[in-house]
mmCIF file of C-alpha atoms in Angstrom:
data_model
loop_
_atom_site.group_PDB
_atom_site.id
_atom_site.type_symbol
_atom_site.label_atom_id
_atom_site.label_comp_id
_atom_site.label_asym_id
_atom_site.label_seq_id
_atom_site.Cartn_x
_atom_site.Cartn_y
_atom_site.Cartn_z
ATOM 1 C CA MET A 1 152.940 101.000 66.449
ATOM 2 C CA THR A 2 155.634 101.379 69.027
ATOM 3 C CA ASP A 3 157.549 104.194 67.066
ATOM 4 C CA HIS A 4 157.311 107.243 69.322
ATOM 5 C CA PRO A 5 157.890 110.265 67.096
ATOM 6 C CA ARG A 6 159.757 113.223 68.444
ATOM 7 C CA PHE A 7 159.612 116.763 67.094
ATOM 8 C CA PRO A 8 162.994 118.201 67.588
ATOM 9 C CA ALA A 9 162.207 121.699 65.997
ATOM 10 C CA PHE A 10 158.984 122.691 67.462
ATOM 11 C CA PRO A 11 158.606 126.308 66.468
ATOM 12 C CA VAL A 12 157.616 128.058 69.694
ATOM 13 C CA PRO A 13 160.211 128.844 72.245
ATOM 14 C CA ASP A 14 160.231 126.850 75.696
ATOM 15 C CA VAL A 15 157.422 124.440 74.384
ATOM 16 C CA THR A 16 157.969 120.879 73.168
ATOM 17 C CA LEU A 17 155.705 118.281 71.659
ATOM 18 C CA ARG A 18 156.445 114.751 72.770
ATOM 19 C CA PRO A 19 154.950 111.357 73.245
ATOM 20 C CA ALA A 20 152.652 111.353 76.284
ATOM 21 C CA THR A 21 153.911 109.123 79.245
ATOM 22 C CA LEU A 22 152.246 107.704 82.254
ATOM 23 C CA THR A 23 154.230 109.973 84.366
ATOM 24 C CA ASP A 24 152.104 112.947 82.794
ATOM 25 C CA ALA A 25 149.073 111.858 84.571
ATOM 26 C CA SER A 26 149.132 114.322 87.399
ATOM 27 C CA SER A 27 150.193 117.241 85.001
ATOM 28 C CA PHE A 28 147.240 116.288 82.776
ATOM 29 C CA ALA A 29 144.934 116.281 85.688
ATOM 30 C CA THR A 30 146.144 120.034 86.769
ATOM 31 C CA ALA A 31 145.853 121.365 83.248
ATOM 32 C CA LEU A 32 142.446 119.739 82.601
ATOM 33 C CA THR A 33 141.087 121.108 85.884
ATOM 34 C CA ARG A 34 142.484 124.555 85.305
ATOM 35 C CA SER A 35 140.928 124.575 81.787
ATOM 36 C CA ARG A 36 137.709 122.670 82.574
ATOM 37 C CA ALA A 37 135.357 125.834 82.303
ATOM 38 C CA TYR A 38 137.012 126.933 79.203
ATOM 39 C CA MET A 39 136.805 123.573 77.480
ATOM 40 C CA ARG A 40 133.299 122.810 78.665
ATOM 41 C CA PRO A 41 131.324 123.839 75.417
ATOM 42 C CA TRP A 42 133.665 121.555 73.316
ATOM 43 C CA GLU A 43 133.989 118.608 75.559
ATOM 44 C CA PRO A 44 131.802 115.617 76.744
ATOM 45 C CA VAL A 45 130.478 115.856 80.294
ATOM 46 C CA ARG A 46 133.013 113.915 82.437
ATOM 47 C CA PRO A 47 133.006 112.185 85.815
ATOM 48 C CA GLU A 48 134.798 113.886 88.546
ATOM 49 C CA SER A 49 137.344 111.154 88.628
ATOM 50 C CA PHE A 50 138.576 112.221 85.099
ATOM 51 C CA TYR A 51 140.153 115.474 86.592
ATOM 52 C CA THR A 52 142.225 113.457 89.089
ATOM 53 C CA PRO A 53 145.657 111.871 88.646
ATOM 54 C CA GLU A 54 144.358 108.300 88.986
ATOM 55 C CA GLY A 55 141.652 109.091 86.296
ATOM 56 C CA GLN A 56 144.167 110.430 83.872
ATOM 57 C CA ARG A 57 146.468 107.125 84.697
ATOM 58 C CA VAL A 58 143.434 105.049 83.567
ATOM 59 C CA ARG A 59 142.967 107.149 80.491
ATOM 60 C CA LEU A 60 146.496 107.243 79.616
ATOM 61 C CA ALA A 61 146.792 103.374 80.026
ATOM 62 C CA GLY A 62 143.847 102.929 77.747
ATOM 63 C CA LEU A 63 145.554 105.278 75.130
ATOM 64 C CA PHE A 64 148.645 103.352 75.383
ATOM 65 C CA ALA A 65 146.913 100.125 74.696
ATOM 66 C CA GLU A 66 145.461 101.764 71.671
ATOM 67 C CA ARG A 67 149.039 102.957 70.627
ATOM 68 C CA ASP A 68 150.504 99.547 71.219
ATOM 69 C CA GLY A 69 147.820 97.975 69.109
ATOM 70 C CA GLY A 70 148.696 100.376 66.195
ATOM 71 C CA ARG A 71 145.369 102.263 66.636
ATOM 72 C CA ALA A 72 146.392 105.543 68.259
ATOM 73 C CA MET A 73 149.420 107.946 68.886
ATOM 74 C CA PRO A 74 148.986 110.479 71.972
ATOM 75 C CA TRP A 75 151.441 113.494 72.332
ATOM 76 C CA VAL A 76 151.571 116.144 74.799
ATOM 77 C CA LEU A 77 152.606 119.937 74.385
ATOM 78 C CA ALA A 78 154.984 120.642 77.457
ATOM 79 C CA ASP A 79 156.128 123.817 78.862
ATOM 80 C CA GLY A 80 159.787 124.592 79.732
ATOM 81 C CA ASP A 81 159.271 122.879 83.149
ATOM 82 C CA ASP A 82 157.833 119.712 81.209
ATOM 83 C CA ARG A 83 154.110 120.389 82.477
ATOM 84 C CA VAL A 84 151.399 119.267 80.188
ATOM 85 C CA ILE A 85 149.831 122.464 78.570
ATOM 86 C CA GLY A 86 147.917 120.547 75.860
ATOM 87 C CA ALA A 87 147.428 117.291 73.977
ATOM 88 C CA PHE A 88 147.243 115.891 70.473
ATOM 89 C CA THR A 89 146.005 112.452 69.624
ATOM 90 C CA LEU A 90 145.559 110.577 66.309
ATOM 91 C CA SER A 91 142.950 107.882 66.959
ATOM 92 C CA ALA A 92 141.188 105.433 65.051
ATOM 93 C CA VAL A 93 144.015 104.790 62.938
ATOM 94 C CA GLU A 94 143.333 102.661 59.953
ATOM 95 C CA ARG A 95 145.640 100.851 57.549
ATOM 96 C CA GLY A 96 144.896 99.250 54.129
ATOM 97 C CA SER A 97 143.536 101.352 51.413
ATOM 98 C CA PHE A 98 142.208 103.941 53.789
ATOM 99 C CA ARG A 99 145.272 105.102 55.745
ATOM 100 C CA ASN A 100 143.310 107.403 57.808
ATOM 101 C CA ALA A 101 143.319 108.726 61.594
ATOM 102 C CA ARG A 102 141.209 111.135 63.599
ATOM 103 C CA LEU A 103 142.636 114.197 65.263
ATOM 104 C CA GLY A 104 141.665 115.352 68.577
ATOM 105 C CA TYR A 105 143.417 118.136 70.610
ATOM 106 C CA TRP A 106 143.132 120.931 73.238
ATOM 107 C CA VAL A 107 145.506 123.597 74.647
ATOM 108 C CA ASP A 108 145.498 124.665 78.222
ATOM 109 C CA VAL A 109 143.393 127.962 78.837
ATOM 110 C CA ASP A 110 146.607 129.812 79.992
ATOM 111 C CA HIS A 111 148.431 129.115 76.722
ATOM 112 C CA ALA A 112 145.443 129.391 74.147
ATOM 113 C CA GLY A 113 145.872 131.959 71.356
ATOM 114 C CA ARG A 114 149.749 131.571 70.945
ATOM 115 C CA GLY A 115 149.581 129.477 67.811
ATOM 116 C CA LEU A 116 150.617 126.430 69.620
ATOM 117 C CA ALA A 117 147.684 124.337 68.462
ATOM 118 C CA THR A 118 148.414 125.429 64.589
ATOM 119 C CA ALA A 119 152.000 124.316 65.073
ATOM 120 C CA ALA A 120 151.274 121.113 66.817
ATOM 121 C CA VAL A 121 148.483 120.003 64.396
ATOM 122 C CA GLY A 122 151.049 120.593 61.472
ATOM 123 C CA ALA A 123 153.748 118.631 63.358
ATOM 124 C CA VAL A 124 151.348 115.668 64.191
ATOM 125 C CA CYS A 125 150.297 115.791 60.368
ATOM 126 C CA ALA A 126 153.850 115.438 59.363
ATOM 127 C CA ALA A 127 154.316 112.507 61.728
ATOM 128 C CA ALA A 128 151.229 110.781 60.285
ATOM 129 C CA ARG A 129 152.568 111.051 56.878
ATOM 130 C CA ASP A 130 156.153 110.650 57.356
ATOM 131 C CA ARG A 131 156.294 107.969 60.281
ATOM 132 C CA LEU A 132 152.893 106.486 60.236
ATOM 133 C CA GLY A 133 152.390 106.317 56.513
ATOM 134 C CA LEU A 134 148.844 107.760 56.617
ATOM 135 C CA HIS A 135 147.241 109.447 53.650
ATOM 136 C CA ARG A 136 144.455 111.369 55.441
ATOM 137 C CA VAL A 137 143.721 112.906 58.911
ATOM 138 C CA GLU A 138 140.264 113.906 59.773
ATOM 139 C CA ALA A 139 138.977 116.102 62.581
ATOM 140 C CA ALA A 140 135.403 117.464 63.673
ATOM 141 C CA THR A 141 134.526 120.569 65.557
ATOM 142 C CA VAL A 142 131.335 121.612 67.263
ATOM 143 C CA THR A 143 129.754 124.146 64.812
ATOM 144 C CA GLY A 144 130.345 126.960 67.110
ATOM 145 C CA ASN A 145 133.836 126.293 67.942
ATOM 146 C CA THR A 146 135.281 128.822 65.481
ATOM 147 C CA ALA A 147 138.811 128.993 67.186
ATOM 148 C CA SER A 148 139.444 125.360 66.488
ATOM 149 C CA GLN A 149 138.135 125.690 62.938
ATOM 150 C CA ARG A 150 140.611 128.416 62.421
ATOM 151 C CA VAL A 151 143.450 126.079 63.717
ATOM 152 C CA LEU A 152 142.382 123.495 61.206
ATOM 153 C CA ALA A 153 142.338 125.890 58.237
ATOM 154 C CA LYS A 154 145.625 127.329 59.100
ATOM 155 C CA ALA A 155 147.177 123.575 59.316
ATOM 156 C CA GLY A 156 145.972 122.874 55.852
ATOM 157 C CA PHE A 157 142.528 121.198 56.565
ATOM 158 C CA GLU A 158 139.477 121.654 54.441
ATOM 159 C CA ARG A 159 135.729 121.501 55.617
ATOM 160 C CA ILE A 160 134.094 118.544 53.939
ATOM 161 C CA GLY A 161 130.561 118.683 55.332
ATOM 162 C CA THR A 162 128.554 119.146 58.661
ATOM 163 C CA ALA A 163 127.334 116.002 60.563
ATOM 164 C CA PRO A 164 124.000 116.635 62.676
ATOM 165 C CA GLY A 165 124.165 115.106 66.128
ATOM 166 C CA TYR A 166 127.653 113.828 65.625
ATOM 167 C CA LEU A 167 129.006 113.671 69.200
ATOM 168 C CA HIS A 168 127.491 114.215 72.710
ATOM 169 C CA ILE A 169 129.046 117.284 73.957
ATOM 170 C CA ASP A 170 128.434 119.491 76.902
ATOM 171 C CA GLY A 171 125.277 117.409 77.705
ATOM 172 C CA ALA A 172 123.764 117.316 74.290
ATOM 173 C CA TRP A 173 124.056 115.811 70.833
ATOM 174 C CA ARG A 174 125.864 118.554 68.860
ATOM 175 C CA ASP A 175 126.287 119.163 65.296
ATOM 176 C CA HIS A 176 129.908 119.268 64.065
ATOM 177 C CA HIS A 177 131.938 120.587 60.897
ATOM 178 C CA LEU A 178 133.994 117.794 59.453
ATOM 179 C CA PHE A 179 137.497 118.434 58.130
ATOM 180 C CA GLN A 180 140.191 116.531 56.392
ATOM 181 C CA ARG A 181 143.771 117.093 55.337
ATOM 182 C CA LEU A 182 145.230 114.886 52.642
ATOM 183 C CA LEU A 183 148.799 114.250 53.287
ATOM 184 C CA HIS A 184 150.063 112.922 49.985
ATOM 185 C CA ASP A 185 148.849 111.225 46.794
ATOM 186 C CA GLU A 186 151.093 108.275 46.646
ATOM 187 C CA PRO A 187 149.616 104.614 46.719
ATOM 188 C CA PRO A 188 149.621 102.668 50.194
ATOM 189 C CA ALA A 189 152.670 100.932 50.902
ATOM 190 C CA PRO A 190 152.418 97.153 50.746
#
């Protein structure tokens, strides 16, 4: 999956959605550090090294290996100065009769509430359908993360259940609401 979709008409002025690059590592570290307390209830406990440029280089290198193997596609939201203000990743990409991926995302605390996540989730789902040939995208949110649940609902996802103890988040196993968006009804391409 070496195709790196771009989104020429992102609907928010001065914000672009583009493929992540290794040169984003420092910008990721800055945004994640700034947003750390804001995102704490929805994120795993991370080592201090995660919030450094080197920690982000290591994380991105792993994501790019997954991308190059056809199993992931990472994008960033960037402001007018090309600084990272969010990230959207399709992971666990499966082909064959499933044609599915998992969606994970976050938006910088200083840019939350502007509709960026909803617009980016829609764009990523369009790329999943049109460029990656996927049928379905799934997402999960901690049950109390109503803001993220609103984003998914606005982007066309439906809630399909609740998984007890689904992920270890903020120091404990947390229940999650599960969501899906079906992208099309056509049979898998050969």
